[in-house]
């Protein structure tokens, strides 16, 4: 009756690559959000720490020394001086979309060389 | 002059947890997008395969047998019958935000018990 039961229970126990990525987004956010005060939002200081550790390459590519302030302002849509998970995710989405476009260009170049 | 050079080069070689998550989003999308035809978008069939493998637990929780059709319609914002990376990411964002809200409720409950 449940020929795939074993397979299903394995898949429930072992998260997929996509599920692991989503879990990481949540865990990384909370790792920094819980550093001081409200554990459900990032203060500017916490966002700074997160970006310096987790997005070091991206941050180095930003020539503007006020990049973090600009990013904080952009992310903090409701202007409460804190970055919620929803607001943080929009940064991750923007960076992922930019990286994916570079990936597409790269694969096109590789294909053109063949 | 570059006291942190070694540290910096290690961090450049070893992606952070957040960078690995973003890479996974791109790689998972392309793994399925490249199955047939256009490698930069998911057809309905490819989206179905991706969701069955990568989001099995979520899919099982959907009682509506037409869930994939509804999701495809929701994601395909420009109505071309294909899901681009940008459109796919909005699904991941929605699921991540929902999961994060559950995580917040869970940590609140745990804190209340202490």
mmCIF file of C-alpha atoms in Angstrom, chain A residues 8 11-12 16-19 21-22 24-31 34 40 50 53-57 60 85-86 88-89 92-93 95-97 99-101 103-104 108, chain B residues 8 11-12 16-19 21-22 24-31 34 40 50 53-57 60 85-86 88-89 92-93 95-97 99-101 103-104 108:
data_model
loop_
_atom_site.group_PDB
_atom_site.id
_atom_site.type_symbol
_atom_site.label_atom_id
_atom_site.label_comp_id
_atom_site.label_asym_id
_atom_site.label_seq_id
_atom_site.Cartn_x
_atom_site.Cartn_y
_atom_site.Cartn_z
ATOM 1 C CA UNK A 8 9.525 9.126 1.889
ATOM 2 C CA UNK A 11 13.443 12.273 2.546
ATOM 3 C CA UNK A 12 11.612 13.611 5.613
ATOM 4 C CA UNK A 16 17.016 18.466 0.479
ATOM 5 C CA UNK A 17 19.662 20.914 -0.717
ATOM 6 C CA UNK A 18 16.982 23.607 -1.170
ATOM 7 C CA UNK A 19 15.548 22.994 2.300
ATOM 8 C CA UNK A 21 19.580 26.562 2.037
ATOM 9 C CA UNK A 22 16.363 27.970 3.459
ATOM 10 C CA UNK A 24 20.722 28.379 6.583
ATOM 11 C CA UNK A 25 19.130 31.728 5.678
ATOM 12 C CA UNK A 26 17.046 31.578 8.864
ATOM 13 C CA UNK A 27 19.897 30.348 11.060
ATOM 14 C CA UNK A 28 22.433 32.913 9.801
ATOM 15 C CA UNK A 29 19.920 35.724 10.333
ATOM 16 C CA UNK A 30 19.152 34.624 13.897
ATOM 17 C CA UNK A 31 22.793 33.961 14.761
ATOM 18 C CA UNK A 34 20.411 37.286 18.802
ATOM 19 C CA UNK A 40 14.073 38.782 15.820
ATOM 20 C CA UNK A 50 26.712 39.740 9.499
ATOM 21 C CA UNK A 53 31.551 37.775 8.092
ATOM 22 C CA UNK A 54 28.984 36.314 5.721
ATOM 23 C CA UNK A 55 29.280 38.654 2.736
ATOM 24 C CA UNK A 56 32.954 39.649 2.966
ATOM 25 C CA UNK A 57 33.660 39.341 -0.780
ATOM 26 C CA UNK A 60 35.071 44.308 -0.365
ATOM 27 C CA UNK A 85 13.945 38.670 8.362
ATOM 28 C CA UNK A 86 11.687 39.760 5.478
ATOM 29 C CA UNK A 88 17.076 40.780 5.180
ATOM 30 C CA UNK A 89 15.790 38.277 2.636
ATOM 31 C CA UNK A 92 19.853 37.878 -0.235
ATOM 32 C CA UNK A 93 17.427 37.815 -3.178
ATOM 33 C CA UNK A 95 22.533 39.298 -4.492
ATOM 34 C CA UNK A 96 21.360 35.866 -5.657
ATOM 35 C CA UNK A 97 19.705 37.341 -8.760
ATOM 36 C CA UNK A 99 25.018 36.159 -9.118
ATOM 37 C CA UNK A 100 22.644 34.088 -11.242
ATOM 38 C CA UNK A 101 22.893 36.601 -14.092
ATOM 39 C CA UNK A 103 26.325 32.508 -13.941
ATOM 40 C CA UNK A 104 24.110 32.702 -17.061
ATOM 41 C CA UNK A 108 26.762 31.287 -22.415
ATOM 42 C CA UNK B 8 41.181 37.293 3.801
ATOM 43 C CA UNK B 11 37.692 33.629 3.430
ATOM 44 C CA UNK B 12 37.786 34.200 -0.325
ATOM 45 C CA UNK B 16 30.508 31.561 4.070
ATOM 46 C CA UNK B 17 27.323 29.724 5.053
ATOM 47 C CA UNK B 18 25.230 32.513 3.492
ATOM 48 C CA UNK B 19 27.250 32.438 0.258
ATOM 49 C CA UNK B 21 23.085 29.041 0.478
ATOM 50 C CA UNK B 22 22.905 31.509 -2.389
ATOM 51 C CA UNK B 24 22.728 26.317 -3.739
ATOM 52 C CA UNK B 25 19.654 28.313 -4.807
ATOM 53 C CA UNK B 26 21.280 28.974 -8.188
ATOM 54 C CA UNK B 27 22.600 25.431 -8.619
ATOM 55 C CA UNK B 28 19.311 23.731 -7.669
ATOM 56 C CA UNK B 29 17.401 25.983 -10.088
ATOM 57 C CA UNK B 30 19.786 25.261 -12.970
ATOM 58 C CA UNK B 31 19.957 21.525 -12.217
ATOM 59 C CA UNK B 34 18.730 22.325 -17.749
ATOM 60 C CA UNK B 40 17.609 29.395 -17.947
ATOM 61 C CA UNK B 50 12.090 20.282 -8.607
ATOM 62 C CA UNK B 53 12.456 16.287 -5.020
ATOM 63 C CA UNK B 54 13.492 19.478 -3.278
ATOM 64 C CA UNK B 55 10.275 20.496 -1.544
ATOM 65 C CA UNK B 56 8.722 17.094 -0.871
ATOM 66 C CA UNK B 57 7.582 17.874 2.689
ATOM 67 C CA UNK B 60 2.886 16.695 0.880
ATOM 68 C CA UNK B 85 15.210 32.413 -11.575
ATOM 69 C CA UNK B 86 13.678 35.678 -10.283
ATOM 70 C CA UNK B 88 11.566 30.886 -8.611
ATOM 71 C CA UNK B 89 13.260 32.929 -5.879
ATOM 72 C CA UNK B 92 11.844 30.286 -1.885
ATOM 73 C CA UNK B 93 11.374 33.658 -0.170
ATOM 74 C CA UNK B 95 8.571 29.544 2.107
ATOM 75 C CA UNK B 96 11.561 30.897 4.048
ATOM 76 C CA UNK B 97 9.479 33.706 5.572
ATOM 77 C CA UNK B 99 9.383 28.895 8.131
ATOM 78 C CA UNK B 100 11.040 31.788 9.953
ATOM 79 C CA UNK B 101 7.713 32.799 11.503
ATOM 80 C CA UNK B 103 10.855 29.356 14.130
ATOM 81 C CA UNK B 104 10.063 32.625 15.984
ATOM 82 C CA UNK B 108 9.032 32.200 22.021
#
